[in-house]
Short mmCIF file of C-alpha atoms in Angstrom, two decimals:
data_model
loop_
_atom_site.label_atom_id
_atom_site.label_comp_id
_atom_site.label_asym_id
_atom_site.label_seq_id
_atom_site.Cartn_x
_atom_site.Cartn_y
_atom_site.Cartn_z
CA MET Y 1 97.28 95.80 -21.52
CA GLU Y 2 94.42 97.83 -23.00
CA ASP Y 3 92.65 97.11 -26.27
CA ILE Y 4 93.83 98.96 -29.39
CA PHE Y 5 91.30 100.54 -31.76
CA LEU Y 6 92.39 100.24 -35.41
CA TYR Y 7 90.56 102.68 -37.66
CA GLY Y 8 92.59 102.97 -40.89
CA THR Y 9 94.56 100.73 -43.18
CA LEU Y 10 95.14 98.15 -40.43
CA ARG Y 11 91.52 97.14 -40.95
CA ASP Y 12 92.94 95.35 -44.00
CA THR Y 13 93.57 91.78 -42.85
CA GLU Y 14 96.66 91.15 -44.96
CA LEU Y 15 98.38 94.39 -43.94
CA ARG Y 16 97.48 93.84 -40.29
CA ASN Y 17 98.99 90.37 -40.34
CA ILE Y 18 102.22 91.73 -41.88
CA VAL Y 19 102.51 94.39 -39.18
CA LEU Y 20 101.60 92.09 -36.29
CA GLY Y 21 103.64 89.20 -37.63
CA ALA Y 22 100.71 86.82 -37.15
CA GLU Y 23 96.94 86.66 -37.16
CA ALA Y 24 95.26 88.20 -34.11
CA PRO Y 25 91.55 88.19 -33.18
CA VAL Y 26 89.65 91.46 -33.64
CA ILE Y 27 86.05 92.58 -33.26
CA GLN Y 28 84.07 95.37 -34.91
CA ALA Y 29 83.88 98.65 -33.01
CA ILE Y 30 83.35 102.38 -33.51
CA LEU Y 31 84.96 105.47 -32.03
CA PRO Y 32 82.23 108.09 -31.37
CA ASP Y 33 82.75 111.75 -32.25
CA HIS Y 34 85.65 111.00 -34.60
CA ALA Y 35 85.98 110.68 -38.39
CA VAL Y 36 88.64 109.25 -40.68
CA PHE Y 37 89.98 111.17 -43.67
CA TRP Y 38 92.76 110.74 -46.18
CA ALA Y 39 95.91 112.51 -45.04
CA GLU Y 40 96.19 115.32 -47.61
CA GLY Y 41 98.32 114.26 -50.57
CA GLN Y 42 99.20 110.90 -48.99
CA ILE Y 43 98.17 107.27 -49.43
CA TYR Y 44 97.19 106.68 -45.79
CA PRO Y 45 94.47 108.06 -43.48
CA THR Y 46 94.30 110.34 -40.46
CA ILE Y 47 91.68 110.67 -37.73
CA VAL Y 48 90.15 113.85 -36.31
CA ASN Y 49 87.60 114.87 -33.70
CA GLN Y 50 84.18 115.43 -35.30
CA SER Y 51 81.10 115.82 -33.13
CA GLY Y 52 78.30 113.41 -34.02
CA ALA Y 53 80.44 111.26 -36.31
CA ALA Y 54 81.51 107.67 -35.65
CA ALA Y 55 84.76 106.22 -36.98
CA PRO Y 56 84.44 102.52 -37.89
CA GLY Y 57 87.24 100.20 -36.91
CA LEU Y 58 88.42 97.03 -35.27
CA LEU Y 59 89.27 96.35 -31.66
CA LEU Y 60 92.45 94.38 -31.06
CA ASN Y 61 92.12 92.65 -27.73
CA ALA Y 62 94.87 93.57 -25.22
CA PRO Y 63 97.97 92.93 -27.36
CA ASP Y 64 101.01 91.66 -25.48
CA ALA Y 65 104.25 93.63 -25.29
CA ALA Y 66 105.68 92.08 -28.47
CA LEU Y 67 102.61 92.89 -30.58
CA LEU Y 68 102.40 96.39 -29.11
CA ALA Y 69 106.07 97.00 -29.97
CA ARG Y 70 105.36 96.05 -33.58
CA LEU Y 71 102.36 98.38 -33.74
CA ASP Y 72 104.27 101.25 -32.11
CA PHE Y 73 107.09 100.83 -34.59
CA TYR Y 74 104.85 100.76 -37.66
CA GLU Y 75 102.56 103.59 -36.58
CA GLY Y 76 105.56 105.61 -35.42
CA GLY Y 77 106.77 105.40 -39.00
CA PHE Y 78 103.82 107.65 -39.90
CA GLY Y 79 104.28 109.93 -36.88
CA TYR Y 80 101.34 108.50 -34.90
CA ASP Y 81 101.24 107.88 -31.12
CA LEU Y 82 98.79 106.15 -28.77
CA ALA Y 83 96.23 108.06 -26.71
CA PRO Y 84 93.34 106.80 -24.53
CA VAL Y 85 89.74 106.84 -25.84
CA GLU Y 86 86.40 105.16 -25.16
CA VAL Y 87 85.00 103.07 -28.00
CA ARG Y 88 81.81 101.11 -28.45
CA ASP Y 89 82.11 97.45 -29.34
CA HIS Y 90 79.92 95.45 -31.73
CA ALA Y 91 77.31 95.10 -28.98
CA GLY Y 92 77.23 98.86 -28.39
CA MET Y 93 78.97 98.56 -25.02
CA PRO Y 94 81.52 101.24 -24.04
CA ARG Y 95 85.07 99.99 -23.60
CA PRO Y 96 88.31 101.78 -22.74
CA ALA Y 97 90.92 101.52 -25.48
CA ARG Y 98 93.82 103.35 -27.04
CA VAL Y 99 94.15 104.64 -30.58
CA TYR Y 100 97.00 105.98 -32.73
CA PHE Y 101 96.57 109.72 -33.32
CA PRO Y 102 98.77 111.89 -35.55
CA ARG Y 103 101.24 114.12 -33.74
CA PRO Y 104 100.65 117.89 -33.69
CA GLY Y 105 101.62 119.51 -36.97
CA ALA Y 106 101.00 116.33 -38.98
CA VAL Y 107 99.61 116.26 -42.51
CA PRO Y 108 96.12 117.88 -42.54
CA PRO Y 109 93.01 115.86 -43.43
CA GLY Y 110 91.74 115.68 -46.98
CA ALA Y 111 88.67 113.87 -48.35
CA PRO Y 112 86.76 111.24 -46.32
CA PHE Y 113 88.71 107.95 -46.22
CA ASP Y 114 87.29 104.84 -47.86
CA LEU Y 115 88.96 101.51 -47.06
CA GLY Y 116 87.79 99.82 -50.27
CA ASP Y 117 89.20 102.67 -52.35
CA TRP Y 118 92.52 102.39 -50.49
CA GLN Y 119 92.61 98.62 -51.01
CA ASP Y 120 92.00 99.01 -54.74
CA ARG Y 121 94.47 101.83 -55.38
CA HIS Y 122 97.13 101.55 -52.68
CA GLY Y 123 96.67 98.23 -50.88
CA ALA Y 124 99.30 96.22 -52.75
CA LEU Y 125 101.84 99.04 -52.52
CA SER Y 126 101.25 99.55 -48.79
CA ARG Y 127 101.52 95.84 -48.02
CA THR Y 128 104.77 95.58 -49.97
CA ALA Y 129 106.14 98.63 -48.16
CA ALA Y 130 105.09 97.20 -44.80
CA GLN Y 131 107.04 94.01 -45.46
CA GLU Y 132 110.23 96.03 -45.86
CA ALA Y 133 109.44 98.40 -42.99
CA MET Y 134 108.75 95.64 -40.47
CA GLY Y 135 112.04 94.01 -41.42
CA TYR Y 136 113.76 96.97 -39.73
CA LEU Y 137 112.17 96.31 -36.32
CA GLY Y 138 115.03 96.22 -33.85
CA ARG Y 139 117.41 97.92 -36.31
CA LEU Y 140 115.76 101.35 -36.60
CA ASP Y 141 113.74 103.44 -34.18
CA ALA Y 142 110.29 104.71 -35.19
CA ASP Y 143 111.49 108.26 -35.93
CA THR Y 144 114.17 106.97 -38.29
CA LEU Y 145 111.60 104.71 -39.94
CA ALA Y 146 109.38 107.76 -40.47
CA ALA Y 147 112.22 109.48 -42.31
CA ARG Y 148 112.77 106.38 -44.46
CA MET Y 149 109.11 105.67 -45.29
CA PRO Y 150 108.87 107.81 -48.47
CA MET Y 151 111.74 105.83 -49.99
CA ILE Y 152 110.37 102.53 -48.67
CA ARG Y 153 107.05 103.28 -50.37
CA ALA Y 154 108.80 104.39 -53.56
CA ARG Y 155 110.77 101.12 -53.64
CA ALA Y 156 107.53 99.19 -53.12
CA SER Y 157 105.96 101.08 -56.02
CA ALA Y 158 108.95 100.23 -58.23
CA ARG Y 159 108.74 96.56 -57.30
CA LEU Y 160 105.08 96.41 -58.28
CA SER Y 161 105.83 98.17 -61.59
CA ALA Y 162 108.61 95.69 -62.33
CA ALA Y 163 106.16 92.82 -62.01
CA GLU Y 164 104.51 93.92 -65.26
CA GLY Y 165 107.59 92.76 -67.20
CA VAL Y 166 108.61 93.37 -70.83
CA PRO Y 167 108.79 91.08 -73.91
CA ALA Y 168 111.35 88.27 -74.18
CA ARG Y 169 111.47 87.54 -77.92
CA ILE Y 170 115.27 87.20 -78.18
CA ARG Y 171 116.51 87.01 -74.61
CA SER Y 172 115.77 84.11 -72.26
CA ASP Y 173 112.21 83.84 -71.03
CA THR Y 174 113.35 82.01 -67.88
CA PRO Y 175 111.10 83.42 -65.12
CA SER Y 176 112.42 85.03 -61.95
CA ARG Y 177 110.90 82.19 -59.93
CA ALA Y 178 113.70 79.99 -61.32
CA VAL Y 179 116.10 82.02 -59.19
CA GLU Y 180 116.35 80.85 -55.57
CA THR Y 181 117.39 83.38 -52.95
CA LEU Y 182 119.31 81.52 -50.27
CA GLU Y 183 120.27 84.42 -48.02
CA THR Y 184 119.77 88.19 -47.92
CA GLU Y 185 121.93 90.49 -45.82
CA VAL Y 186 120.89 94.14 -45.50
CA ASN Y 187 124.16 96.07 -45.32
CA HIS Y 188 122.82 99.64 -45.17
CA ILE Y 189 119.48 101.37 -44.64
CA GLY Y 190 119.59 105.00 -45.69
CA PHE Y 191 118.17 106.91 -48.63
CA TYR Y 192 119.06 103.73 -50.52
CA ARG Y 193 119.08 100.16 -49.29
CA PHE Y 194 122.18 98.03 -49.89
CA GLU Y 195 121.88 94.24 -49.94
CA THR Y 196 124.15 91.25 -50.37
CA GLN Y 197 122.33 88.21 -51.69
CA ARG Y 198 123.45 84.62 -51.98
CA LEU Y 199 121.37 82.99 -54.69
CA ARG Y 200 121.18 80.17 -57.19
CA HIS Y 201 120.11 80.48 -60.84
CA PRO Y 202 120.15 78.37 -64.02
CA THR Y 203 123.13 78.82 -66.36
CA PHE Y 204 123.28 79.00 -70.16
CA ALA Y 205 126.12 76.47 -70.38
CA SER Y 206 124.45 73.49 -68.74
CA GLY Y 207 121.12 74.60 -67.34
CA ALA Y 208 122.34 73.50 -63.93
CA ASP Y 209 122.00 75.89 -61.04
CA GLN Y 210 124.97 78.06 -60.14
CA GLN Y 211 125.36 79.57 -56.69
CA VAL Y 212 126.64 83.17 -56.62
CA ARG Y 213 126.99 86.06 -54.20
CA ARG Y 214 125.92 89.49 -55.45
CA GLU Y 215 125.75 93.01 -53.99
CA MET Y 216 122.88 95.27 -54.94
CA VAL Y 217 121.68 98.85 -54.50
CA VAL Y 218 117.90 98.79 -54.02
CA ALA Y 219 116.76 102.12 -55.45
CA THR Y 220 113.51 103.40 -56.99
CA ASP Y 221 112.09 104.19 -60.40
CA ALA Y 222 112.87 107.69 -61.70
CA VAL Y 223 111.99 110.03 -64.54
CA MET Y 224 114.29 111.91 -66.91
CA VAL Y 225 112.77 114.78 -68.90
CA LEU Y 226 114.49 116.97 -71.49
CA PRO Y 227 112.23 120.04 -71.99
CA TYR Y 228 112.17 121.20 -75.61
CA ASP Y 229 110.64 124.31 -77.15
CA PRO Y 230 109.86 123.43 -80.81
CA VAL Y 231 109.16 127.08 -81.70
CA ARG Y 232 112.44 128.48 -80.39
CA ASP Y 233 114.25 125.19 -81.18
CA ARG Y 234 116.01 124.96 -77.85
CA VAL Y 235 116.22 122.71 -74.84
CA LEU Y 236 116.42 123.22 -71.11
CA MET Y 237 119.13 121.49 -69.11
CA VAL Y 238 119.78 121.58 -65.39
CA GLU Y 239 123.24 121.75 -63.86
CA GLN Y 240 123.99 120.45 -60.39
CA PHE Y 241 126.68 118.83 -58.27
CA ARG Y 242 126.70 115.06 -58.67
CA MET Y 243 128.14 112.76 -56.02
CA GLY Y 244 128.87 109.98 -58.49
CA ALA Y 245 131.14 112.20 -60.56
CA TYR Y 246 132.83 113.57 -57.45
CA GLY Y 247 133.31 110.11 -55.97
CA ARG Y 248 134.89 108.88 -59.21
CA GLY Y 249 137.44 111.68 -59.04
CA ASP Y 250 136.04 113.86 -61.82
CA PRO Y 251 137.74 117.31 -61.59
CA ARG Y 252 134.41 119.00 -62.52
CA PRO Y 253 131.62 117.16 -60.68
CA TRP Y 254 128.86 119.57 -61.80
CA MET Y 255 126.87 117.96 -64.62
CA LEU Y 256 124.45 119.01 -67.34
CA GLU Y 257 121.39 116.78 -67.26
CA PRO Y 258 117.72 116.51 -68.14
CA VAL Y 259 115.29 117.36 -65.37
CA ALA Y 260 115.20 114.25 -63.19
CA GLY Y 261 113.64 112.87 -60.05
CA ARG Y 262 112.24 109.94 -58.15
CA ILE Y 263 108.74 108.61 -58.89
CA ASP Y 264 106.88 108.87 -55.60
CA ALA Y 265 104.58 106.12 -54.37
CA GLY Y 266 101.23 106.27 -56.11
CA GLU Y 267 102.55 108.44 -58.98
CA THR Y 268 102.70 107.54 -62.64
CA PRO Y 269 105.90 108.33 -64.58
CA GLU Y 270 104.02 111.03 -66.46
CA GLU Y 271 102.81 112.67 -63.25
CA ALA Y 272 106.32 112.58 -61.80
CA ALA Y 273 107.76 114.10 -64.99
CA ARG Y 274 105.41 117.06 -64.87
CA ARG Y 275 105.95 117.56 -61.13
CA GLU Y 276 109.73 117.50 -61.43
CA CYS Y 277 109.71 120.06 -64.25
CA GLU Y 278 107.67 122.40 -62.08
CA GLU Y 279 109.87 121.83 -59.01
CA GLU Y 280 113.29 121.97 -60.64
CA ALA Y 281 112.74 124.41 -63.49
CA GLY Y 282 109.47 126.19 -62.80
CA ILE Y 283 107.93 125.18 -66.14
CA ALA Y 284 104.68 123.50 -67.19
CA LEU Y 285 104.83 120.92 -69.95
CA SER Y 286 102.29 121.03 -72.78
CA ALA Y 287 103.02 117.43 -73.84
CA LEU Y 288 105.24 114.47 -73.02
CA GLU Y 289 106.96 112.39 -75.68
CA PRO Y 290 108.12 108.99 -74.35
CA ILE Y 291 111.63 107.92 -75.39
CA ALA Y 292 112.29 104.67 -73.51
CA SER Y 293 112.12 102.96 -70.14
CA TYR Y 294 115.25 101.12 -69.03
CA TYR Y 295 117.58 99.94 -66.29
CA CYS Y 296 120.53 102.31 -66.00
CA THR Y 297 123.04 99.97 -64.27
CA PRO Y 298 121.37 96.54 -63.98
CA GLY Y 299 124.56 94.79 -62.89
CA TYR Y 300 124.21 96.14 -59.36
CA SER Y 301 121.25 98.53 -59.08
CA THR Y 302 117.48 98.21 -59.31
CA GLU Y 303 117.14 101.84 -60.49
CA TYR Y 304 114.87 102.13 -63.53
CA PHE Y 305 114.46 105.24 -65.70
CA HIS Y 306 111.49 106.51 -67.67
CA ASN Y 307 112.91 108.93 -70.25
CA PHE Y 308 110.87 111.68 -71.93
CA VAL Y 309 111.16 114.79 -74.03
CA GLY Y 310 108.73 117.36 -72.66
CA LEU Y 311 107.33 120.05 -74.94
CA ALA Y 312 107.27 123.46 -73.27
CA ASP Y 313 107.45 127.20 -73.73
CA LEU Y 314 111.04 128.22 -72.88
CA PRO Y 315 111.26 132.03 -73.04
CA ASP Y 316 114.41 134.05 -72.35
CA ASP Y 317 113.15 135.31 -69.00
CA LEU Y 318 112.89 131.90 -67.28
CA PRO Y 319 114.45 131.90 -63.79
CA ARG Y 320 118.00 130.55 -63.95
CA LEU Y 321 118.05 128.98 -60.49
CA GLY Y 322 115.74 126.18 -59.43
CA GLY Y 323 115.12 123.20 -57.17
CA LEU Y 324 113.49 122.63 -53.80
CA ALA Y 325 115.23 124.01 -50.73
CA SER Y 326 113.53 121.26 -48.68
CA GLU Y 327 115.51 118.69 -50.68
CA ALA Y 328 118.77 120.70 -50.60
CA GLU Y 329 118.62 121.06 -54.38
CA ASP Y 330 121.01 123.61 -55.86
CA ILE Y 331 120.22 123.86 -59.56
CA ARG Y 332 121.28 126.19 -62.36
CA ILE Y 333 119.10 126.25 -65.47
CA HIS Y 334 120.45 126.53 -69.01
CA LEU Y 335 118.55 127.30 -72.22
CA ILE Y 336 120.56 125.91 -75.12
CA GLY Y 337 119.84 125.98 -78.84
CA PHE Y 338 119.48 122.59 -80.51
CA ALA Y 339 122.71 122.82 -82.56
CA ASP Y 340 124.74 123.85 -79.50
CA ALA Y 341 123.16 121.06 -77.48
CA MET Y 342 124.17 118.45 -80.05
CA ARG Y 343 127.75 119.74 -79.99
CA LEU Y 344 127.89 118.84 -76.31
CA ILE Y 345 127.85 115.18 -77.37
CA GLU Y 346 130.74 115.76 -79.78
CA THR Y 347 132.86 117.57 -77.19
CA GLY Y 348 132.08 115.09 -74.42
CA GLU Y 349 130.54 117.72 -72.15
CA ALA Y 350 127.30 115.76 -72.32
CA ASP Y 351 128.60 112.78 -70.38
CA ASN Y 352 125.62 111.02 -68.84
CA GLY Y 353 123.37 108.49 -70.50
CA PRO Y 354 119.94 110.11 -70.09
CA LEU Y 355 121.11 113.41 -71.61
CA ILE Y 356 122.84 111.75 -74.55
CA LEU Y 357 119.87 109.46 -75.22
CA SER Y 358 117.42 112.36 -75.00
CA LEU Y 359 119.41 114.49 -77.44
CA LEU Y 360 119.84 111.66 -79.95
CA TRP Y 361 116.11 110.91 -79.81
CA LEU Y 362 115.37 114.61 -80.27
CA ALA Y 363 117.68 114.74 -83.29
CA ARG Y 364 115.66 111.93 -84.87
CA GLU Y 365 112.22 113.36 -84.04
CA ARG Y 366 112.91 117.12 -84.14
CA ALA Y 367 111.50 117.77 -87.59
CA THR Y 368 108.22 116.07 -86.68
CA LEU Y 369 107.94 117.94 -83.39
CA ARG Y 370 108.60 121.29 -85.07
CA ARG Y 371 105.90 120.89 -87.67
CA THR Y 372 103.28 119.47 -85.30
CA PRO Y 373 100.71 122.21 -84.54
#
């Protein structure tokens, strides 16, 4: 087995140990005539040929087949494959090795990569994502992992956000560490992750632990944005086919909704809200008014919504079709006067929580928004 040169995030000891499954000895090394950059728009690096440069890294000494399989799986999740190179070790001696290079057509390089910057801004997220990803070794191949990685990272981001917590003035302040997970079974790994957990938690009646079995959809955090034009006094809603309504047996499974979408890894809710409005409706928001952040169905799903009203210019000539073809989005856009929008609640045509909540909040705050310069 040849040595493996690690030039990017696997220089982080904690992440490397997660991926390898154990500690492994490494030494300092460089790869001449190469440089490491951020992958454009991503939270991980890429490596390119650059005459006269030297990429710093670590040399993993001849990993056995099991360790190499773990590395291949993880790096394959980013679309990287091994290729032979010659590195120089800490003593300046040339040594044959192999390194993970991006496949042709991969994400182009951006700014020069800085490990400390990555550790500060994306280290915790990447380590959390790696823990989930490596749990699929033997269940998924590397190409399938690559397709799942954006959602894995988004779930990791949501988990870190959840750790911030909210007040517990009236409800129980019993911490999550009082809950003991006895067994976790992963039932499905797709766009979402489905789990069955057997756990034990304290009860209100006696304080004694109760053992239960619960099923859970592990989703991500998402944004809901109702664009509102305070000058024209109208809102923008999107209409699209919804699987939940269809699966329930609704005879009309196309729904009116706020603009909505997943919060990508490394994004704030506000950044995601502005991005989704541009992608789905082709509009730029002048301001965001927060409504609330909340679990939508906490009995069985981890999905968490950040709800906003977004102030925007909504002229008559806005395009009436929107969405990203790359995400198979088929969206029709509606501009609706405030009074007509409120009647949708009365008639029942507004029949999803985020839209109803957004309209009720707007009804309360509309006068203020309309007189604000």
